[in-house]
PDB file of C-alpha atoms in Angstrom:
ATOM      1  CA  MET A   1      25.183  25.192  -9.921  1.00  0.00           C
ATOM      2  CA  GLU A   2      21.447  25.119  -9.532  1.00  0.00           C
ATOM      3  CA  GLU A   3      19.390  22.637 -11.519  1.00  0.00           C
ATOM      4  CA  ALA A   4      17.583  24.070 -14.541  1.00  0.00           C
ATOM      5  CA  GLU A   5      13.835  24.473 -14.077  1.00  0.00           C
ATOM      6  CA  TYR A   6      11.608  23.215 -16.838  1.00  0.00           C
ATOM      7  CA  GLU A   7       8.389  24.836 -17.921  1.00  0.00           C
ATOM      8  CA  SER A   8       5.371  22.524 -17.961  1.00  0.00           C
ATOM      9  CA  VAL A   9       1.944  23.182 -19.473  1.00  0.00           C
ATOM     10  CA  LEU A  10      -0.967  22.757 -17.057  1.00  0.00           C
ATOM     11  CA  CYS A  11      -3.954  23.839 -19.118  1.00  0.00           C
ATOM     12  CA  VAL A  12      -4.804  25.212 -22.579  1.00  0.00           C
ATOM     13  CA  LYS A  13      -8.118  26.842 -23.528  1.00  0.00           C
ATOM     14  CA  PRO A  14      -8.596  28.064 -27.126  1.00  0.00           C
ATOM     15  CA  ASP A  15     -11.298  30.641 -26.416  1.00  0.00           C
ATOM     16  CA  VAL A  16     -11.018  33.373 -23.772  1.00  0.00           C
ATOM     17  CA  HIS A  17     -12.158  37.016 -23.664  1.00  0.00           C
ATOM     18  CA  VAL A  18     -10.471  39.986 -21.966  1.00  0.00           C
ATOM     19  CA  TYR A  19     -12.447  42.902 -20.442  1.00  0.00           C
ATOM     20  CA  ARG A  20     -11.560  46.264 -19.022  1.00  0.00           C
ATOM     21  CA  ILE A  21     -12.875  46.493 -15.486  1.00  0.00           C
ATOM     22  CA  PRO A  22     -13.697  49.549 -13.392  1.00  0.00           C
ATOM     23  CA  PRO A  23     -11.759  50.163 -10.196  1.00  0.00           C
ATOM     24  CA  ARG A  24     -13.116  48.339  -7.199  1.00  0.00           C
ATOM     25  CA  ALA A  25     -14.714  50.870  -4.867  1.00  0.00           C
ATOM     26  CA  THR A  26     -15.310  48.556  -1.901  1.00  0.00           C
ATOM     27  CA  ASN A  27     -14.060  45.226  -0.599  1.00  0.00           C
ATOM     28  CA  ARG A  28     -17.247  43.384  -1.562  1.00  0.00           C
ATOM     29  CA  GLY A  29     -15.565  41.854  -4.629  1.00  0.00           C
ATOM     30  CA  TYR A  30     -15.828  42.173  -8.384  1.00  0.00           C
ATOM     31  CA  ARG A  31     -19.064  41.706 -10.315  1.00  0.00           C
ATOM     32  CA  ALA A  32     -19.055  40.666 -13.979  1.00  0.00           C
ATOM     33  CA  ALA A  33     -22.406  42.404 -14.541  1.00  0.00           C
ATOM     34  CA  GLU A  34     -20.608  45.742 -14.292  1.00  0.00           C
ATOM     35  CA  TRP A  35     -18.385  44.911 -17.274  1.00  0.00           C
ATOM     36  CA  GLN A  36     -19.333  45.349 -20.909  1.00  0.00           C
ATOM     37  CA  LEU A  37     -19.610  41.618 -21.591  1.00  0.00           C
ATOM     38  CA  ASP A  38     -20.842  42.092 -25.156  1.00  0.00           C
ATOM     39  CA  GLN A  39     -17.764  44.169 -26.058  1.00  0.00           C
ATOM     40  CA  PRO A  40     -14.584  42.308 -25.016  1.00  0.00           C
ATOM     41  CA  SER A  41     -11.307  44.229 -25.419  1.00  0.00           C
ATOM     42  CA  TRP A  42      -9.447  41.188 -26.739  1.00  0.00           C
ATOM     43  CA  SER A  43     -10.100  37.514 -27.573  1.00  0.00           C
ATOM     44  CA  GLY A  44      -7.586  34.750 -27.984  1.00  0.00           C
ATOM     45  CA  ARG A  45      -6.076  31.647 -26.356  1.00  0.00           C
ATOM     46  CA  LEU A  46      -5.256  31.038 -22.684  1.00  0.00           C
ATOM     47  CA  ARG A  47      -2.383  28.848 -21.571  1.00  0.00           C
ATOM     48  CA  ILE A  48      -1.340  28.034 -17.990  1.00  0.00           C
ATOM     49  CA  THR A  49       2.280  26.998 -17.493  1.00  0.00           C
ATOM     50  CA  ALA A  50       4.384  26.252 -14.423  1.00  0.00           C
ATOM     51  CA  LYS A  51       8.068  26.828 -13.797  1.00  0.00           C
ATOM     52  CA  GLY A  52       9.198  25.773 -10.371  1.00  0.00           C
ATOM     53  CA  GLN A  53       6.611  26.807  -7.812  1.00  0.00           C
ATOM     54  CA  THR A  54       5.192  29.688  -9.855  1.00  0.00           C
ATOM     55  CA  ALA A  55       2.322  29.352 -12.320  1.00  0.00           C
ATOM     56  CA  TYR A  56       1.875  31.688 -15.290  1.00  0.00           C
ATOM     57  CA  ILE A  57      -1.397  32.633 -16.981  1.00  0.00           C
ATOM     58  CA  LYS A  58      -0.520  33.542 -20.554  1.00  0.00           C
ATOM     59  CA  LEU A  59      -2.885  35.206 -23.030  1.00  0.00           C
ATOM     60  CA  GLU A  60      -1.712  34.442 -26.566  1.00  0.00           C
ATOM     61  CA  ASP A  61      -2.870  34.942 -30.121  1.00  0.00           C
ATOM     62  CA  ARG A  62      -4.784  31.946 -31.485  1.00  0.00           C
ATOM     63  CA  THR A  63      -2.887  31.849 -34.794  1.00  0.00           C
ATOM     64  CA  SER A  64       0.642  33.112 -34.209  1.00  0.00           C
ATOM     65  CA  GLY A  65       0.950  32.380 -30.458  1.00  0.00           C
ATOM     66  CA  GLU A  66       2.220  35.901 -29.793  1.00  0.00           C
ATOM     67  CA  LEU A  67       2.033  36.840 -26.131  1.00  0.00           C
ATOM     68  CA  PHE A  68      -0.564  39.487 -25.314  1.00  0.00           C
ATOM     69  CA  ALA A  69      -0.285  39.553 -21.504  1.00  0.00           C
ATOM     70  CA  GLN A  70       1.045  37.406 -18.692  1.00  0.00           C
ATOM     71  CA  ALA A  71       0.002  37.009 -15.058  1.00  0.00           C
ATOM     72  CA  PRO A  72       2.433  35.249 -12.695  1.00  0.00           C
ATOM     73  CA  VAL A  73       0.686  33.442  -9.841  1.00  0.00           C
ATOM     74  CA  ASP A  74       2.621  32.532  -6.704  1.00  0.00           C
ATOM     75  CA  GLN A  75      -0.375  31.759  -4.512  1.00  0.00           C
ATOM     76  CA  PHE A  76      -3.890  30.512  -5.148  1.00  0.00           C
ATOM     77  CA  PRO A  77      -6.368  31.675  -4.082  1.00  0.00           C
ATOM     78  CA  GLY A  78      -4.847  35.087  -3.723  1.00  0.00           C
ATOM     79  CA  THR A  79      -4.674  38.575  -5.191  1.00  0.00           C
ATOM     80  CA  ALA A  80      -3.198  37.367  -8.494  1.00  0.00           C
ATOM     81  CA  VAL A  81      -6.425  35.483  -9.390  1.00  0.00           C
ATOM     82  CA  GLU A  82      -9.865  36.281  -7.970  1.00  0.00           C
ATOM     83  CA  SER A  83     -13.314  34.969  -8.846  1.00  0.00           C
ATOM     84  CA  VAL A  84     -16.226  37.335  -9.371  1.00  0.00           C
ATOM     85  CA  THR A  85     -19.166  37.210  -7.001  1.00  0.00           C
ATOM     86  CA  ASP A  86     -21.965  36.841  -9.559  1.00  0.00           C
ATOM     87  CA  SER A  87     -20.667  34.188 -12.000  1.00  0.00           C
ATOM     88  CA  SER A  88     -18.397  31.131 -12.180  1.00  0.00           C
ATOM     89  CA  ARG A  89     -17.159  31.869 -15.754  1.00  0.00           C
ATOM     90  CA  TYR A  90     -15.359  35.167 -15.052  1.00  0.00           C
ATOM     91  CA  PHE A  91     -12.182  35.984 -13.145  1.00  0.00           C
ATOM     92  CA  VAL A  92      -9.975  38.978 -12.388  1.00  0.00           C
ATOM     93  CA  ILE A  93      -6.225  38.477 -12.909  1.00  0.00           C
ATOM     94  CA  ARG A  94      -3.227  40.707 -12.229  1.00  0.00           C
ATOM     95  CA  ILE A  95      -0.958  41.034 -15.247  1.00  0.00           C
ATOM     96  CA  GLU A  96       2.668  42.252 -15.275  1.00  0.00           C
ATOM     97  CA  ASP A  97       4.868  43.521 -18.081  1.00  0.00           C
ATOM     98  CA  GLY A  98       8.222  42.581 -16.545  1.00  0.00           C
ATOM     99  CA  ASN A  99       9.136  46.221 -15.787  1.00  0.00           C
ATOM    100  CA  GLY A 100       7.269  46.410 -12.488  1.00  0.00           C
ATOM    101  CA  ARG A 101       4.015  47.706 -13.936  1.00  0.00           C
ATOM    102  CA  ARG A 102       0.833  45.856 -12.986  1.00  0.00           C
ATOM    103  CA  ALA A 103      -2.804  46.034 -13.999  1.00  0.00           C
ATOM    104  CA  PHE A 104      -6.016  44.144 -13.222  1.00  0.00           C
ATOM    105  CA  ILE A 105      -8.117  42.861 -16.110  1.00  0.00           C
ATOM    106  CA  GLY A 106     -11.144  40.626 -16.372  1.00  0.00           C
ATOM    107  CA  ILE A 107     -11.219  37.355 -18.305  1.00  0.00           C
ATOM    108  CA  GLY A 108     -14.214  35.218 -19.198  1.00  0.00           C
ATOM    109  CA  PHE A 109     -14.942  31.832 -20.802  1.00  0.00           C
ATOM    110  CA  GLY A 110     -17.847  31.040 -23.091  1.00  0.00           C
ATOM    111  CA  ASP A 111     -18.100  27.496 -21.701  1.00  0.00           C
ATOM    112  CA  ARG A 112     -18.579  26.817 -18.002  1.00  0.00           C
ATOM    113  CA  GLY A 113     -16.458  23.665 -18.301  1.00  0.00           C
ATOM    114  CA  ASP A 114     -13.466  25.724 -19.472  1.00  0.00           C
ATOM    115  CA  ALA A 115     -13.773  27.921 -16.410  1.00  0.00           C
ATOM    116  CA  PHE A 116     -13.865  24.824 -14.195  1.00  0.00           C
ATOM    117  CA  ASP A 117     -10.703  23.408 -15.803  1.00  0.00           C
ATOM    118  CA  PHE A 118      -8.946  26.764 -15.369  1.00  0.00           C
ATOM    119  CA  ASN A 119      -9.747  26.755 -11.661  1.00  0.00           C
ATOM    120  CA  VAL A 120      -8.779  23.105 -11.089  1.00  0.00           C
ATOM    121  CA  ALA A 121      -5.453  23.447 -12.907  1.00  0.00           C
ATOM    122  CA  LEU A 122      -4.339  26.188 -10.513  1.00  0.00           C
ATOM    123  CA  GLN A 123      -5.588  24.269  -7.467  1.00  0.00           C
ATOM    124  CA  ASP A 124      -3.711  21.090  -8.428  1.00  0.00           C
ATOM    125  CA  HIS A 125      -0.468  22.964  -9.054  1.00  0.00           C
ATOM    126  CA  PHE A 126      -0.399  24.671  -5.672  1.00  0.00           C
ATOM    127  CA  LYS A 127      -1.454  21.468  -3.939  1.00  0.00           C
ATOM    128  CA  TRP A 128       1.637  19.875  -5.463  1.00  0.00           C
ATOM    129  CA  VAL A 129       3.746  22.845  -4.305  1.00  0.00           C
ATOM    130  CA  LYS A 130       2.515  22.365  -0.747  1.00  0.00           C
ATOM    131  CA  GLN A 131       3.397  18.662  -0.790  1.00  0.00           C
ATOM    132  CA  GLN A 132       6.888  19.384  -2.089  1.00  0.00           C
ATOM    133  CA  CYS A 133       7.476  21.843   0.745  1.00  0.00           C
ATOM    134  CA  GLU A 134       6.387  19.244   3.300  1.00  0.00           C
ATOM    135  CA  PHE A 135       8.678  16.599   1.794  1.00  0.00           C
ATOM    136  CA  ALA A 136      11.593  19.017   1.889  1.00  0.00           C
ATOM    137  CA  LYS A 137      10.991  19.742   5.569  1.00  0.00           C
ATOM    138  CA  GLN A 138      10.850  16.038   6.401  1.00  0.00           C
ATOM    139  CA  ALA A 139      14.083  15.399   4.506  1.00  0.00           C
ATOM    140  CA  GLN A 140      15.878  18.091   6.520  1.00  0.00           C
ATOM    141  CA  ASN A 141      14.478  16.922   9.857  1.00  0.00           C
ATOM    142  CA  PRO A 142      13.634  13.201   9.566  1.00  0.00           C
ATOM    143  CA  ASP A 143      13.320  12.797  13.363  1.00  0.00           C
ATOM    144  CA  GLN A 144      10.466  15.286  13.540  1.00  0.00           C
ATOM    145  CA  GLY A 145       8.182  13.215  11.313  1.00  0.00           C
ATOM    146  CA  PRO A 146       5.403  11.044  12.749  1.00  0.00           C
ATOM    147  CA  LYS A 147       6.559   7.659  14.002  1.00  0.00           C
ATOM    148  CA  LEU A 148       4.572   4.439  14.107  1.00  0.00           C
ATOM    149  CA  ASP A 149       4.241   3.273  17.730  1.00  0.00           C
ATOM    150  CA  LEU A 150       3.059  -0.341  18.087  1.00  0.00           C
ATOM    151  CA  SER A 151       3.877  -0.746  21.790  1.00  0.00           C
ATOM    152  CA  PHE A 152       1.213  -1.393  24.412  1.00  0.00           C
ATOM    153  CA  LYS A 153       0.036   1.597  26.345  1.00  0.00           C
ATOM    154  CA  GLU A 154      -0.109   1.578  30.145  1.00  0.00           C
ATOM    155  CA  GLY A 155      -2.936  -0.692  31.258  1.00  0.00           C
ATOM    156  CA  GLN A 156      -3.631  -2.017  27.752  1.00  0.00           C
ATOM    157  CA  THR A 157      -4.034  -5.783  27.496  1.00  0.00           C
ATOM    158  CA  ILE A 158      -4.799  -8.352  24.826  1.00  0.00           C
ATOM    159  CA  LYS A 159      -6.974 -11.457  25.268  1.00  0.00           C
ATOM    160  CA  LEU A 160      -6.565 -14.752  23.402  1.00  0.00           C
ATOM    161  CA  ASN A 161      -9.236 -17.478  23.715  1.00  0.00           C
ATOM    162  CA  ILE A 162      -7.055 -20.596  23.500  1.00  0.00           C
ATOM    163  CA  SER A 163      -9.627 -23.025  24.975  1.00  0.00           C
ATOM    164  CA  SER A 164     -12.012 -22.628  22.062  1.00  0.00           C
ATOM    165  CA  MET A 165      -9.151 -23.248  19.622  1.00  0.00           C
ATOM    166  CA  LYS A 166      -8.237 -26.516  21.386  1.00  0.00           C
ATOM    167  CA  LYS A 167     -11.855 -27.697  21.311  1.00  0.00           C
ATOM    168  CA  LYS A 168     -12.103 -27.089  17.574  1.00  0.00           C
ATOM    169  CA  GLU A 169      -8.827 -28.892  16.905  1.00  0.00           C
ATOM    170  CA  GLY A 170      -9.844 -31.849  19.089  1.00  0.00           C
ATOM    171  CA  ALA A 171     -13.253 -32.213  17.465  1.00  0.00           C
ATOM    172  CA  ALA A 172     -11.788 -32.156  13.966  1.00  0.00           C
ATOM    173  CA  GLY A 173      -8.757 -34.369  14.606  1.00  0.00           C
ATOM    174  CA  THR A 174     -10.150 -37.151  16.885  1.00  0.00           C
ATOM    175  CA  PRO A 175     -10.027 -40.462  14.934  1.00  0.00           C
ATOM    176  CA  ARG A 176     -12.866 -42.975  15.284  1.00  0.00           C
ATOM    177  CA  ALA A 177     -11.889 -46.215  17.044  1.00  0.00           C
ATOM    178  CA  ARG A 178     -12.344 -49.404  15.013  1.00  0.00           C
ATOM    179  CA  PRO A 179     -13.071 -52.699  16.731  1.00  0.00           C
ATOM    180  CA  THR A 180     -10.531 -55.490  16.393  1.00  0.00           C
ATOM    181  CA  SER A 181     -11.099 -59.182  16.809  1.00  0.00           C
ATOM    182  CA  THR A 182      -9.006 -61.689  18.685  1.00  0.00           C
ATOM    183  CA  GLY A 183      -5.952 -62.794  16.833  1.00  0.00           C
ATOM    184  CA  GLY A 184      -5.175 -59.365  15.407  1.00  0.00           C
ATOM    185  CA  LEU A 185      -7.741 -59.548  12.558  1.00  0.00           C
ATOM    186  CA  SER A 186      -9.556 -56.254  11.948  1.00  0.00           C
ATOM    187  CA  LEU A 187     -13.331 -56.390  11.559  1.00  0.00           C
ATOM    188  CA  LEU A 188     -15.647 -53.892   9.981  1.00  0.00           C
ATOM    189  CA  PRO A 189     -18.146 -52.293  12.364  1.00  0.00           C
ATOM    190  CA  PRO A 190     -21.619 -53.882  12.292  1.00  0.00           C
ATOM    191  CA  PRO A 191     -24.474 -52.101  10.523  1.00  0.00           C
ATOM    192  CA  PRO A 192     -26.850 -50.024  12.658  1.00  0.00           C
ATOM    193  CA  GLY A 193     -29.362 -52.178  14.550  1.00  0.00           C
ATOM    194  CA  ALA A 194     -27.564 -55.468  13.930  1.00  0.00           C
ATOM    195  CA  LYS A 195     -26.513 -57.833  16.732  1.00  0.00           C
ATOM    196  CA  THR A 196     -22.941 -59.020  16.891  1.00  0.00           C
ATOM    197  CA  ALA A 197     -22.634 -62.796  17.179  1.00  0.00           C
ATOM    198  CA  ALA A 198     -20.151 -64.364  19.562  1.00  0.00           C
ATOM    199  CA  LEU A 199     -17.181 -66.024  17.913  1.00  0.00           C
ATOM    200  CA  ALA A 200     -15.908 -69.377  19.115  1.00  0.00           C
ATOM    201  CA  PRO A 201     -12.176 -69.566  19.865  1.00  0.00           C
ATOM    202  CA  LEU A 202     -10.063 -71.199  17.190  1.00  0.00           C
ATOM    203  CA  SER A 203      -8.408 -74.541  17.837  1.00  0.00           C
ATOM    204  CA  ARG A 204      -6.300 -77.034  15.910  1.00  0.00           C
ATOM    205  CA  GLU A 205      -9.426 -78.946  14.961  1.00  0.00           C
ATOM    206  CA  HIS A 206     -10.611 -75.936  13.007  1.00  0.00           C
ATOM    207  CA  LEU A 207      -7.579 -76.075  10.718  1.00  0.00           C
ATOM    208  CA  SER A 208      -7.680 -78.177   7.595  1.00  0.00           C
ATOM    209  CA  VAL A 209      -4.767 -80.101   6.211  1.00  0.00           C
ATOM    210  CA  GLY A 210      -3.977 -77.279   3.736  1.00  0.00           C
ATOM    211  CA  GLY A 211      -3.562 -74.773   6.622  1.00  0.00           C
ATOM    212  CA  SER A 212      -6.656 -72.643   5.935  1.00  0.00           C
ATOM    213  CA  VAL A 213      -8.620 -71.429   8.911  1.00  0.00           C
ATOM    214  CA  VAL A 214     -12.203 -72.655   9.020  1.00  0.00           C
ATOM    215  CA  GLN A 215     -14.491 -70.724  11.354  1.00  0.00           C
ATOM    216  CA  PRO A 216     -17.863 -72.247  12.342  1.00  0.00           C
ATOM    217  CA  ALA A 217     -20.981 -70.193  12.145  1.00  0.00           C
ATOM    218  CA  VAL A 218     -22.638 -69.195  15.392  1.00  0.00           C
ATOM    219  CA  SER A 219     -26.370 -68.879  15.859  1.00  0.00           C
ATOM    220  CA  PRO A 220     -27.388 -65.835  17.900  1.00  0.00           C
ATOM    221  CA  SER A 221     -30.328 -67.704  19.414  1.00  0.00           C
ATOM    222  CA  SER A 222     -28.409 -70.849  20.410  1.00  0.00           C
ATOM    223  CA  GLY A 223     -26.391 -69.115  23.125  1.00  0.00           C
ATOM    224  CA  GLY A 224     -23.024 -69.596  21.500  1.00  0.00           C
ATOM    225  CA  ALA A 225     -23.514 -73.165  20.093  1.00  0.00           C
ATOM    226  CA  THR A 226     -21.927 -73.891  16.758  1.00  0.00           C
ATOM    227  CA  VAL A 227     -24.014 -74.599  13.685  1.00  0.00           C
ATOM    228  CA  SER A 228     -22.937 -77.130  11.068  1.00  0.00           C
ATOM    229  CA  TRP A 229     -22.164 -75.743   7.642  1.00  0.00           C
ATOM    230  CA  PRO A 230     -23.102 -77.711   4.523  1.00  0.00           C
ATOM    231  CA  GLN A 231     -20.506 -80.217   3.313  1.00  0.00           C
ATOM    232  CA  PRO A 232     -18.895 -79.149  -0.006  1.00  0.00           C
ATOM    233  CA  LYS A 233     -18.954 -81.503  -2.965  1.00  0.00           C
ATOM    234  CA  PRO A 234     -15.821 -83.605  -3.572  1.00  0.00           C
ATOM    235  CA  ALA A 235     -13.428 -82.349  -6.234  1.00  0.00           C
ATOM    236  CA  THR A 236     -13.954 -83.784  -9.693  1.00  0.00           C
ATOM    237  CA  THR A 237     -11.332 -85.367 -11.883  1.00  0.00           C
ATOM    238  CA  ALA A 238     -10.933 -82.148 -13.871  1.00  0.00           C
ATOM    239  CA  THR A 239     -10.175 -80.231 -10.704  1.00  0.00           C
ATOM    240  CA  ALA A 240      -7.559 -82.791  -9.699  1.00  0.00           C
ATOM    241  CA  ASP A 241      -5.847 -82.512 -13.059  1.00  0.00           C
ATOM    242  CA  ILE A 242      -5.429 -78.764 -12.518  1.00  0.00           C
ATOM    243  CA  TRP A 243      -3.240 -79.281  -9.446  1.00  0.00           C
ATOM    244  CA  GLY A 244      -1.062 -81.889 -11.266  1.00  0.00           C
ATOM    245  CA  ASP A 245       2.119 -82.939  -9.497  1.00  0.00           C
ATOM    246  CA  PHE A 246       1.291 -80.742  -6.515  1.00  0.00           C
ATOM    247  CA  ALA A 247      -1.543 -83.091  -5.592  1.00  0.00           C
ATOM    248  CA  LYS A 248       0.707 -86.132  -6.008  1.00  0.00           C
ATOM    249  CA  SER A 249       3.435 -84.702  -3.781  1.00  0.00           C
ATOM    250  CA  THR A 250       1.053 -83.986  -0.933  1.00  0.00           C
ATOM    251  CA  GLY A 251      -0.744 -87.246  -1.231  1.00  0.00           C
ATOM    252  CA  SER A 252      -4.074 -88.201  -2.723  1.00  0.00           C
ATOM    253  CA  THR A 253      -7.198 -86.670  -1.422  1.00  0.00           C
ATOM    254  CA  SER A 254      -8.515 -90.027  -0.292  1.00  0.00           C
ATOM    255  CA  SER A 255      -5.552 -90.550   2.074  1.00  0.00           C
ATOM    256  CA  GLN A 256      -6.052 -87.252   3.882  1.00  0.00           C
ATOM    257  CA  THR A 257      -7.873 -87.103   7.149  1.00  0.00           C
ATOM    258  CA  GLN A 258     -11.450 -86.025   6.624  1.00  0.00           C
ATOM    259  CA  PRO A 259     -12.673 -83.337   8.982  1.00  0.00           C
ATOM    260  CA  GLY A 260     -15.461 -83.946  11.353  1.00  0.00           C
ATOM    261  CA  ALA A 261     -19.058 -83.761  10.283  1.00  0.00           C
ATOM    262  CA  GLY A 262     -20.377 -80.260   9.872  1.00  0.00           C
ATOM    263  CA  TRP A 263     -17.053 -78.562   9.026  1.00  0.00           C
ATOM    264  CA  VAL A 264     -16.040 -77.231   5.691  1.00  0.00           C
ATOM    265  CA  GLN A 265     -12.714 -78.024   4.090  1.00  0.00           C
ATOM    266  CA  PHE A 266     -10.969 -75.313   2.035  1.00  0.00           C
TER     267      PHE A 266
END
């Protein structure tokens, strides 16, 4: 059982005029100037419908909707609808009464925009018909459709510049080396224009009784000779009270060995 075809409305124009036209004597086309444009034979509403692949131009009464004439269109442009040669608002259509009788009449629109919409509605319908026919052909023969070929043709090559990519990655990812001092202690880099002083090696004499490392200052102009640092003031009684029993267990500060002159005790 075939699927039922539905009728769709493509265009509706409320004002259209119908004219009797003289027979065409030559193949040069119809001219609206030869019609009696001031005396239309009928005026009413125009409606374009579609059922399947066929479009229908229907002339109906404005009030009751009674059908006055109908022109089936199976191809556009074609003999069923023709434009006149001297105006864009007038057309010649071929009407049929369903009994095999046909006649050509002229129709005209008062507004140029209505004539444009009439023309575009027929064009869009038959463009859709053409696409449906192409889809049906592709569905029946899927192997005959265009295929996407992404393979390399004979002699075709591709070039990748890998060296420039490695240079960019190396320049962006190379870390900056930081200087380290002897003993595993990391030092900050010196400021621009400053001279780095030589550091004297650490020895047991540089260690205080508490175990803190004391590093002598080095004068850049003395060629590596150490410079005495100022002697700190002895701890007061209040400072000794802070340490409490810890100071008693390690011995009084007077019994500890004093470092040599010029060294600081921490």
